[in-house]
Amino acid sequence: MKSIRFLRVLSTKSFNTSKTVLTRTVSLLACNRRVGKSSTHLLNQSDILQIKPCHLASYVSLARQPGSEASVAAVTVDTSRKNCLITWEDGFISQFHSAWLRHNCHCEECRHPNGQKLLNPSDVSPSLVIVSAVIQGSSLIVKLEGMDDSHTVQIPTSFLRSHNYNSHTILDRRVQKRPEPASEIPFISYKDIINSEGCLYRWVRHINEEGICIIKDVPLREDMVQKVVEMMGPIMPTIYGSTFDVEETPEQINVAYSNLPIGLHQDLVYFESPPGLQLLHCLEFDDCVEGGDNIFLDAFDMADKFRAAYPDLFQTLTKVPATFQKVHYHRDLPVHVVNQKPHIKVNHFGEICAVYWAPPFEGPLAVEMEDVEKYFFAYETFAKTLENAQLLKHRLRPGDLVVFNNLRMLHGRDGFESNGGARRLRGCYLNIDMFKSHIQVLHNLEGDGRLAKRVGNQCWF
């Protein structure tokens, strides 16, 4: 999907919508959503999308904060009496199934003030039919046949607009949430982050959109990596503790603690829920140290390219499970973790929603005999695809702190010779759901309400 560089609003007056929606680069489908129209066309990068102010809300409704105002022009029920159709004043049409409406009732019997649903799911039949549907104030009021007559479904219209699920909206959501690979590593200064809410927001956006960002001039203190991660959420402890040092040591419980080269991989993929963000703060990296540059590669981008080049092999890597393991008893905290999952996972649309790649932590393949050879053929081809890719490469300097999405970005390093010098990084992790929540909250409170990009946690939403 190419980017639309401009949105032209056909009005001589300024159109007051989300703070930056008219100036940011937007990637979406131009869908004619006027009543009676259903055509969809792709825009070229050079196209200028012309939208009247009264229609603009159709295109940016997903980029609004939850609870935004929405005006209804008409409410109808289809002939099956299973679907309620809402025509909004901008011409956008939403359709809601009777069971969906029942499950999303906002009355005090069905939903707690904290947002939790109180409804017993077994009490709702998917075959409920709609008796009536009207707008009262700012809510849709629906009576459903088969329910207790004393109960009426109540749903705010703003909730309905924000959670519309027709095909156009779902397609828009999928396009908005698709991340684009970075051509270079973005940088930001530590001073700017701590002194400017805008810079803090920009830093988190870089992590979400490019998958990586380097903070410059972070103070050379061992507690700084923890202070930085806690700007987004609490540290995620692992078998390596809350924080860990990456340096050459005599007791090498991980190859990272040697001077050997490390191929592209993700950390702790043998966990059911691997760490989301990884932070590495460079405390020492003497000039006399030869090598040791860090390398990064977007796994989602490479999986997309692999599918285009080798569709059959791609399918193999989505179906045949690899074995990932960490079995190590000769350490202070003995570990025995084994997990099976495919290298690539796709959602019900066939879109890539997770990639798992960690050759150093793979155990013996344990699948049916007929899958063994085709797995290794697909595995070898994908490995060669990664080896031939253009990498992002950077030699960290003392004070650099790199933050990257471990579920999206493969990482590794060149081997190095210390030559009497030191190379020491202090690292930690952040749970991916904590990060995803943090970026979406910032989008809603500080930005234009856009949707967070996919983060690689198997969720397409």
Short mmCIF file of C-alpha atoms in Angstrom, two decimals:
data_model
loop_
_atom_site.label_atom_id
_atom_site.label_comp_id
_atom_site.label_asym_id
_atom_site.label_seq_id
_atom_site.Cartn_x
_atom_site.Cartn_y
_atom_site.Cartn_z
CA MET A 1 0.00 0.00 0.00
CA LYS A 2 1.45 3.34 -1.05
CA SER A 3 1.11 6.49 0.97
CA ILE A 4 -1.20 9.37 0.17
CA ARG A 5 0.86 12.49 0.62
CA PHE A 6 -1.96 15.02 0.80
CA LEU A 7 -5.58 15.28 1.82
CA ARG A 8 -7.29 18.20 0.10
CA VAL A 9 -10.33 19.42 2.02
CA LEU A 10 -12.73 21.17 -0.31
CA SER A 11 -13.55 24.19 1.79
CA THR A 12 -12.33 27.77 2.09
CA LYS A 13 -12.67 27.46 5.86
CA SER A 14 -10.37 25.44 8.07
CA PHE A 15 -11.77 22.06 8.99
CA ASN A 16 -11.27 21.38 12.69
CA THR A 17 -10.69 17.64 13.12
CA SER A 18 -7.96 15.59 14.78
CA LYS A 19 -4.85 17.67 15.41
CA THR A 20 -2.60 16.29 12.69
CA VAL A 21 -4.82 14.15 10.49
CA LEU A 22 -4.60 16.59 7.57
CA THR A 23 -0.84 16.95 7.68
CA ARG A 24 0.40 13.49 8.44
CA THR A 25 1.18 10.97 5.72
CA VAL A 26 -1.82 8.69 5.53
CA SER A 27 -1.97 5.14 4.21
CA LEU A 28 -5.51 3.99 3.52
CA LEU A 29 -7.97 2.83 0.90
CA ALA A 30 -10.18 5.42 -0.72
CA CYS A 31 -13.61 3.88 -0.39
CA ASN A 32 -16.70 5.62 -1.71
CA ARG A 33 -18.96 5.18 1.27
CA ARG A 34 -21.86 7.35 0.16
CA VAL A 35 -25.26 5.70 0.27
CA GLY A 36 -25.74 3.38 -2.70
CA LYS A 37 -22.03 3.24 -3.57
CA SER A 38 -19.66 0.38 -2.88
CA SER A 39 -16.73 0.83 -5.25
CA THR A 40 -13.20 0.67 -3.93
CA HIS A 41 -10.07 1.91 -5.67
CA LEU A 42 -6.42 2.21 -4.78
CA LEU A 43 -4.71 5.58 -4.89
CA ASN A 44 -1.26 6.09 -6.33
CA GLN A 45 1.39 7.86 -4.26
CA SER A 46 1.04 10.97 -6.41
CA ASP A 47 -2.74 11.15 -6.09
CA ILE A 48 -4.42 13.89 -4.09
CA LEU A 49 -7.51 12.69 -2.30
CA GLN A 50 -10.25 15.32 -2.45
CA ILE A 51 -12.77 15.07 0.35
CA LYS A 52 -15.54 17.42 1.33
CA PRO A 53 -15.55 18.31 5.03
CA CYS A 54 -18.86 16.55 5.58
CA HIS A 55 -17.38 13.30 4.23
CA LEU A 56 -14.00 13.45 5.92
CA ALA A 57 -15.23 11.75 9.08
CA SER A 58 -15.81 8.57 7.09
CA TYR A 59 -12.12 8.39 6.32
CA VAL A 60 -10.77 9.26 9.74
CA SER A 61 -13.37 7.75 12.05
CA LEU A 62 -10.89 5.07 13.08
CA ALA A 63 -8.36 7.73 13.98
CA ARG A 64 -10.61 9.33 16.55
CA GLN A 65 -10.50 8.86 20.25
CA PRO A 66 -13.10 6.46 21.65
CA GLY A 67 -16.28 8.27 22.54
CA SER A 68 -16.07 10.86 19.76
CA GLU A 69 -19.34 12.52 18.79
CA ALA A 70 -21.32 10.86 16.01
CA SER A 71 -24.63 12.03 14.53
CA VAL A 72 -27.19 9.55 13.20
CA ALA A 73 -29.40 10.37 10.21
CA ALA A 74 -31.52 7.21 10.14
CA VAL A 75 -31.96 3.78 11.74
CA THR A 76 -33.52 0.86 9.86
CA VAL A 77 -33.87 -2.90 10.32
CA ASP A 78 -33.31 -5.26 7.38
CA THR A 79 -35.91 -7.77 6.19
CA SER A 80 -34.28 -10.64 8.09
CA ARG A 81 -34.75 -8.66 11.32
CA LYS A 82 -31.24 -9.75 12.26
CA ASN A 83 -29.37 -6.56 11.33
CA CYS A 84 -29.72 -2.94 12.36
CA LEU A 85 -28.50 -0.43 9.76
CA ILE A 86 -27.40 3.02 10.87
CA THR A 87 -26.95 5.80 8.34
CA TRP A 88 -24.77 8.56 9.75
CA GLU A 89 -25.15 12.18 8.74
CA ASP A 90 -21.94 12.02 6.69
CA GLY A 91 -23.44 9.20 4.61
CA PHE A 92 -21.44 6.40 6.22
CA ILE A 93 -23.49 3.24 6.81
CA SER A 94 -22.93 0.80 9.67
CA GLN A 95 -24.55 -2.59 10.13
CA PHE A 96 -24.84 -4.43 13.45
CA HIS A 97 -26.09 -7.97 14.03
CA SER A 98 -28.69 -8.57 16.74
CA ALA A 99 -26.37 -10.83 18.78
CA TRP A 100 -23.57 -8.23 18.55
CA LEU A 101 -25.95 -5.56 19.84
CA ARG A 102 -27.06 -7.74 22.75
CA HIS A 103 -23.48 -8.55 23.77
CA ASN A 104 -22.57 -4.84 23.75
CA CYS A 105 -25.46 -3.47 25.77
CA HIS A 106 -24.29 -0.63 28.06
CA CYS A 107 -27.05 -0.69 30.64
CA GLU A 108 -26.01 -1.10 34.28
CA GLU A 109 -27.22 -4.72 34.33
CA CYS A 110 -24.95 -5.67 31.42
CA ARG A 111 -21.84 -3.55 31.89
CA HIS A 112 -19.98 -2.40 34.99
CA PRO A 113 -18.91 1.29 35.14
CA ASN A 114 -15.29 0.07 34.85
CA GLY A 115 -16.09 -1.33 31.38
CA GLN A 116 -16.28 -5.02 32.26
CA LYS A 117 -19.15 -7.02 30.78
CA LEU A 118 -21.58 -8.55 33.28
CA LEU A 119 -23.63 -10.49 30.74
CA ASN A 120 -23.62 -14.30 30.90
CA PRO A 121 -22.58 -15.35 27.36
CA SER A 122 -24.73 -18.50 27.41
CA ASP A 123 -27.84 -16.35 27.91
CA VAL A 124 -27.58 -14.76 24.44
CA SER A 125 -28.91 -16.63 21.43
CA PRO A 126 -27.34 -15.76 18.05
CA SER A 127 -30.80 -16.13 16.48
CA LEU A 128 -32.36 -13.15 18.27
CA VAL A 129 -34.44 -10.91 16.00
CA ILE A 130 -34.91 -7.16 16.24
CA VAL A 131 -38.37 -5.93 17.23
CA SER A 132 -37.53 -2.21 17.14
CA ALA A 133 -34.53 0.10 16.98
CA VAL A 134 -34.63 3.85 17.65
CA ILE A 135 -32.34 6.67 18.70
CA GLN A 136 -33.07 8.25 22.07
CA GLY A 137 -30.73 11.09 22.96
CA SER A 138 -27.21 9.86 22.26
CA SER A 139 -27.99 6.13 22.44
CA LEU A 140 -29.42 3.41 20.24
CA ILE A 141 -32.32 1.62 21.95
CA VAL A 142 -33.07 -1.88 20.66
CA LYS A 143 -35.73 -4.39 21.65
CA LEU A 144 -34.91 -7.99 20.77
CA GLU A 145 -37.34 -10.88 20.53
CA GLY A 146 -36.61 -13.71 22.94
CA MET A 147 -35.35 -11.46 25.73
CA ASP A 148 -36.99 -10.47 28.97
CA ASP A 149 -39.53 -7.77 28.05
CA SER A 150 -38.27 -5.57 30.87
CA HIS A 151 -34.81 -5.38 29.36
CA THR A 152 -33.83 -2.99 26.59
CA VAL A 153 -30.48 -2.86 24.84
CA GLN A 154 -28.82 0.55 25.19
CA ILE A 155 -25.65 1.47 23.29
CA PRO A 156 -24.12 4.97 22.89
CA THR A 157 -23.95 6.02 19.25
CA SER A 158 -20.32 7.09 19.73
CA PHE A 159 -19.51 3.50 20.75
CA LEU A 160 -21.23 2.18 17.64
CA ARG A 161 -19.30 4.53 15.37
CA SER A 162 -15.97 3.70 17.02
CA HIS A 163 -16.62 -0.07 16.85
CA ASN A 164 -18.20 -0.32 13.43
CA TYR A 165 -17.13 -3.62 11.88
CA ASN A 166 -18.23 -3.58 8.23
CA SER A 167 -15.81 -4.66 5.51
CA HIS A 168 -14.68 -1.12 4.63
CA THR A 169 -13.83 -0.32 8.25
CA ILE A 170 -12.02 -3.60 8.81
CA LEU A 171 -10.02 -3.06 5.64
CA ASP A 172 -9.13 0.48 6.72
CA ARG A 173 -8.08 -0.79 10.13
CA ARG A 174 -5.85 -3.45 8.58
CA VAL A 175 -4.18 -0.88 6.32
CA GLN A 176 -3.69 1.66 9.11
CA LYS A 177 -2.10 -0.91 11.39
CA ARG A 178 0.37 -2.32 8.88
CA PRO A 179 3.94 -1.19 9.74
CA GLU A 180 6.41 -0.18 7.04
CA PRO A 181 10.07 -1.28 7.21
CA ALA A 182 12.62 1.33 8.22
CA SER A 183 15.30 2.33 5.71
CA GLU A 184 17.49 3.67 8.51
CA ILE A 185 17.56 3.69 12.29
CA PRO A 186 15.89 6.79 13.80
CA PHE A 187 17.69 8.68 16.59
CA ILE A 188 16.48 10.96 19.37
CA SER A 189 18.29 12.61 22.28
CA TYR A 190 17.70 11.64 25.89
CA LYS A 191 17.54 15.31 26.86
CA ASP A 192 14.69 15.90 24.43
CA ILE A 193 12.73 12.90 25.71
CA ILE A 194 12.82 13.97 29.35
CA ASN A 195 12.14 17.64 28.62
CA SER A 196 9.41 17.41 25.98
CA GLU A 197 6.17 15.42 25.97
CA GLY A 198 6.17 15.79 22.19
CA CYS A 199 9.63 14.21 21.89
CA LEU A 200 8.65 11.44 24.28
CA TYR A 201 5.64 10.72 22.08
CA ARG A 202 7.82 10.83 18.94
CA TRP A 203 10.25 8.33 20.46
CA VAL A 204 7.48 5.84 21.26
CA ARG A 205 6.03 6.31 17.77
CA HIS A 206 9.40 5.49 16.20
CA ILE A 207 9.49 2.24 18.16
CA ASN A 208 5.97 1.36 17.02
CA GLU A 209 6.28 2.48 13.41
CA GLU A 210 9.90 1.66 12.48
CA GLY A 211 10.35 -1.03 15.12
CA ILE A 212 13.54 0.54 16.45
CA CYS A 213 14.98 3.79 17.81
CA ILE A 214 18.29 4.81 19.38
CA ILE A 215 18.39 7.32 22.23
CA LYS A 216 21.61 9.36 22.26
CA ASP A 217 23.51 10.69 25.28
CA VAL A 218 21.84 8.64 27.99
CA PRO A 219 23.79 9.08 31.27
CA LEU A 220 26.34 6.32 31.87
CA ARG A 221 24.69 4.90 34.97
CA GLU A 222 23.75 1.27 35.44
CA ASP A 223 20.19 2.12 36.50
CA MET A 224 19.39 4.16 33.40
CA VAL A 225 18.04 1.28 31.30
CA GLN A 226 15.47 0.63 34.02
CA LYS A 227 14.56 4.32 34.25
CA VAL A 228 14.06 4.47 30.47
CA VAL A 229 11.92 1.35 30.21
CA GLU A 230 9.74 2.55 33.09
CA MET A 231 8.73 5.53 30.98
CA MET A 232 6.60 2.96 29.11
CA GLY A 233 5.88 0.29 31.71
CA PRO A 234 7.39 -2.05 34.29
CA ILE A 235 10.37 -4.26 33.47
CA MET A 236 9.55 -7.78 32.32
CA PRO A 237 11.70 -10.19 34.35
CA THR A 238 13.03 -13.31 32.58
CA ILE A 239 15.44 -16.17 33.26
CA TYR A 240 18.20 -13.55 33.00
CA GLY A 241 16.72 -11.43 35.78
CA SER A 242 15.20 -7.97 35.60
CA THR A 243 18.29 -6.49 33.96
CA PHE A 244 21.36 -8.17 32.49
CA ASP A 245 24.83 -7.24 31.25
CA VAL A 246 25.98 -8.23 27.77
CA GLU A 247 29.75 -8.54 27.97
CA GLU A 248 32.48 -11.11 27.51
CA THR A 249 32.61 -13.25 30.66
CA PRO A 250 34.28 -16.52 31.70
CA GLU A 251 30.89 -18.01 32.68
CA GLN A 252 29.06 -17.89 29.35
CA ILE A 253 25.48 -18.98 30.01
CA ASN A 254 24.61 -17.37 26.66
CA VAL A 255 26.67 -16.88 23.49
CA ALA A 256 25.93 -13.17 23.90
CA TYR A 257 28.37 -13.25 26.83
CA SER A 258 31.24 -14.16 24.50
CA ASN A 259 33.00 -12.32 21.68
CA LEU A 260 31.54 -14.61 19.00
CA PRO A 261 29.37 -13.31 16.16
CA ILE A 262 25.64 -13.73 16.74
CA GLY A 263 23.36 -14.36 13.79
CA LEU A 264 19.97 -12.76 13.32
CA HIS A 265 17.46 -13.94 15.90
CA GLN A 266 14.82 -12.95 18.43
CA ASP A 267 15.24 -13.37 22.16
CA LEU A 268 13.40 -15.95 24.28
CA VAL A 269 11.13 -17.27 21.51
CA TYR A 270 10.89 -20.48 23.52
CA PHE A 271 8.60 -18.58 25.89
CA GLU A 272 4.86 -18.78 25.25
CA SER A 273 4.92 -14.96 25.33
CA PRO A 274 8.41 -13.75 24.37
CA PRO A 275 9.54 -10.30 25.49
CA GLY A 276 8.18 -7.42 23.45
CA LEU A 277 10.69 -4.58 23.55
CA GLN A 278 14.38 -5.08 24.24
CA LEU A 279 16.50 -2.20 25.53
CA LEU A 280 20.30 -2.23 25.37
CA HIS A 281 22.23 0.64 26.97
CA CYS A 282 25.86 0.95 25.91
CA LEU A 283 27.93 1.62 29.03
CA GLU A 284 31.35 0.78 27.58
CA PHE A 285 32.61 0.35 24.03
CA ASP A 286 36.29 1.25 23.78
CA ASP A 287 37.74 2.43 20.49
CA CYS A 288 40.32 -0.37 20.57
CA VAL A 289 37.55 -2.99 20.31
CA GLU A 290 37.42 -4.25 16.73
CA GLY A 291 34.00 -5.34 15.46
CA GLY A 292 30.94 -5.80 17.65
CA ASP A 293 28.56 -3.76 15.49
CA ASN A 294 24.85 -4.47 16.07
CA ILE A 295 22.69 -5.62 13.16
CA PHE A 296 18.90 -5.49 12.73
CA LEU A 297 16.38 -6.71 10.16
CA ASP A 298 12.59 -6.40 9.94
CA ALA A 299 11.27 -9.97 10.17
CA PHE A 300 7.77 -9.05 9.00
CA ASP A 301 9.09 -7.36 5.88
CA MET A 302 11.30 -10.36 5.09
CA ALA A 303 8.43 -12.80 5.65
CA ASP A 304 6.31 -10.78 3.21
CA LYS A 305 9.08 -10.92 0.61
CA PHE A 306 9.56 -14.63 1.24
CA ARG A 307 5.86 -15.26 0.62
CA ALA A 308 5.99 -13.34 -2.66
CA ALA A 309 9.03 -15.29 -3.87
CA TYR A 310 8.22 -18.74 -2.47
CA PRO A 311 4.48 -19.04 -1.68
CA ASP A 312 4.56 -22.82 -1.17
CA LEU A 313 7.57 -22.68 1.15
CA PHE A 314 5.93 -19.83 3.03
CA GLN A 315 2.89 -22.03 3.66
CA THR A 316 5.15 -24.75 5.03
CA LEU A 317 6.64 -22.36 7.59
CA THR A 318 3.12 -21.34 8.68
CA LYS A 319 1.99 -24.93 9.27
CA VAL A 320 4.92 -27.12 10.34
CA PRO A 321 5.96 -26.27 13.91
CA ALA A 322 9.59 -25.69 14.81
CA THR A 323 10.96 -26.59 18.23
CA PHE A 324 12.38 -23.77 20.34
CA GLN A 325 14.10 -24.54 23.59
CA LYS A 326 16.30 -23.37 26.43
CA VAL A 327 17.55 -26.35 28.41
CA HIS A 328 20.44 -25.40 30.67
CA TYR A 329 21.00 -26.85 34.12
CA HIS A 330 24.54 -25.52 34.74
CA ARG A 331 23.51 -22.05 35.85
CA ASP A 332 22.32 -20.40 39.06
CA LEU A 333 18.70 -20.74 37.92
CA PRO A 334 18.36 -24.03 35.98
CA VAL A 335 16.06 -23.73 32.97
CA HIS A 336 14.08 -26.29 30.99
CA VAL A 337 11.68 -24.67 28.52
CA VAL A 338 10.56 -26.32 25.26
CA ASN A 339 7.93 -24.84 22.95
CA GLN A 340 6.62 -25.81 19.52
CA LYS A 341 5.20 -23.24 17.09
CA PRO A 342 5.52 -22.37 13.40
CA HIS A 343 8.12 -19.81 12.35
CA ILE A 344 5.37 -17.66 10.81
CA LYS A 345 1.79 -17.19 11.96
CA VAL A 346 -1.00 -15.67 9.87
CA ASN A 347 -4.43 -14.42 10.87
CA HIS A 348 -7.80 -15.28 9.31
CA PHE A 349 -7.08 -12.79 6.50
CA GLY A 350 -3.80 -14.53 5.70
CA GLU A 351 -1.82 -11.55 7.01
CA ILE A 352 1.41 -12.14 8.91
CA CYS A 353 0.80 -11.53 12.60
CA ALA A 354 3.87 -13.18 14.17
CA VAL A 355 7.36 -14.36 13.18
CA TYR A 356 9.62 -16.55 15.32
CA TRP A 357 13.26 -16.95 14.31
CA ALA A 358 16.01 -18.02 16.70
CA PRO A 359 18.39 -20.66 15.25
CA PRO A 360 20.60 -20.73 18.39
CA PHE A 361 17.61 -21.78 20.46
CA GLU A 362 16.08 -24.45 18.25
CA GLY A 363 15.64 -28.00 19.47
CA PRO A 364 15.27 -31.19 17.45
CA LEU A 365 12.40 -31.05 14.96
CA ALA A 366 9.53 -33.24 16.18
CA VAL A 367 6.93 -33.52 13.40
CA GLU A 368 5.40 -36.17 11.14
CA MET A 369 7.88 -37.88 8.79
CA GLU A 370 6.30 -36.46 5.63
CA ASP A 371 6.86 -32.91 6.94
CA VAL A 372 10.57 -33.21 7.78
CA GLU A 373 12.17 -32.69 4.37
CA LYS A 374 9.76 -30.00 3.20
CA TYR A 375 10.28 -28.15 6.50
CA PHE A 376 14.06 -28.13 6.17
CA PHE A 377 13.85 -27.05 2.54
CA ALA A 378 11.62 -24.10 3.48
CA TYR A 379 13.78 -23.37 6.54
CA GLU A 380 17.01 -23.27 4.50
CA THR A 381 15.46 -21.03 1.84
CA PHE A 382 14.15 -18.56 4.41
CA ALA A 383 17.55 -18.53 6.15
CA LYS A 384 19.25 -17.67 2.85
CA THR A 385 16.66 -14.95 2.23
CA LEU A 386 17.60 -13.36 5.56
CA GLU A 387 21.34 -13.70 4.90
CA ASN A 388 21.02 -11.88 1.58
CA ALA A 389 18.93 -9.01 2.95
CA GLN A 390 20.11 -5.45 3.46
CA LEU A 391 20.70 -4.97 7.17
CA LEU A 392 20.45 -1.99 9.47
CA LYS A 393 23.86 -1.76 11.13
CA HIS A 394 25.18 0.44 13.92
CA ARG A 395 28.20 0.57 16.20
CA LEU A 396 26.90 1.65 19.57
CA ARG A 397 28.74 4.38 21.44
CA PRO A 398 28.77 4.86 25.21
CA GLY A 399 25.52 6.66 26.02
CA ASP A 400 23.57 5.07 23.15
CA LEU A 401 20.46 3.17 24.20
CA VAL A 402 18.80 1.14 21.46
CA VAL A 403 15.16 0.12 21.86
CA PHE A 404 13.68 -2.36 19.40
CA ASN A 405 10.65 -4.60 19.04
CA ASN A 406 11.93 -8.10 19.71
CA LEU A 407 8.82 -9.62 18.11
CA ARG A 408 9.39 -7.74 14.86
CA MET A 409 13.09 -6.93 14.53
CA LEU A 410 15.67 -9.69 14.21
CA HIS A 411 18.94 -8.65 15.80
CA GLY A 412 22.50 -9.88 16.07
CA ARG A 413 26.07 -8.61 16.15
CA ASP A 414 29.43 -8.97 14.49
CA GLY A 415 32.11 -10.88 16.37
CA PHE A 416 34.73 -8.70 18.05
CA GLU A 417 38.25 -8.59 19.46
CA SER A 418 38.59 -6.69 22.71
CA ASN A 419 42.31 -5.87 22.31
CA GLY A 420 42.43 -5.03 26.01
CA GLY A 421 39.30 -2.85 25.85
CA ALA A 422 35.73 -3.37 27.02
CA ARG A 423 32.32 -3.73 25.37
CA ARG A 424 29.46 -3.76 27.88
CA LEU A 425 25.75 -3.27 27.39
CA ARG A 426 23.06 -3.37 30.04
CA GLY A 427 19.71 -4.68 28.90
CA CYS A 428 16.13 -5.35 29.93
CA TYR A 429 12.75 -6.19 28.41
CA LEU A 430 9.21 -4.80 28.31
CA ASN A 431 6.07 -6.86 27.81
CA ILE A 432 4.62 -6.18 24.36
CA ASP A 433 1.05 -5.70 25.62
CA MET A 434 2.25 -3.02 28.03
CA PHE A 435 3.91 -1.23 25.12
CA LYS A 436 0.92 -1.59 22.81
CA SER A 437 -1.34 -0.15 25.51
CA HIS A 438 1.10 2.70 26.12
CA ILE A 439 1.36 3.75 22.48
CA GLN A 440 -2.41 3.61 21.95
CA VAL A 441 -3.03 5.72 25.06
CA LEU A 442 -0.50 8.28 23.79
CA HIS A 443 -2.14 8.30 20.35
CA ASN A 444 -5.51 9.00 21.97
CA LEU A 445 -4.37 11.54 24.57
CA GLU A 446 -1.43 13.28 22.88
CA GLY A 447 -1.88 12.57 19.17
CA ASP A 448 -4.67 12.24 16.63
CA GLY A 449 -6.17 8.99 17.88
CA ARG A 450 -4.61 6.87 15.13
CA LEU A 451 -4.36 3.13 15.61
CA ALA A 452 -1.13 1.62 16.86
CA LYS A 453 0.79 -0.43 14.32
CA ARG A 454 0.86 -4.18 14.73
CA VAL A 455 3.50 -5.22 17.21
CA GLY A 456 3.95 -8.91 16.39
CA ASN A 457 1.98 -10.38 19.29
CA GLN A 458 -0.26 -12.50 17.01
CA CYS A 459 -3.02 -9.88 17.14
CA TRP A 460 -4.08 -8.22 13.89
CA PHE A 461 -6.46 -5.74 15.61
#
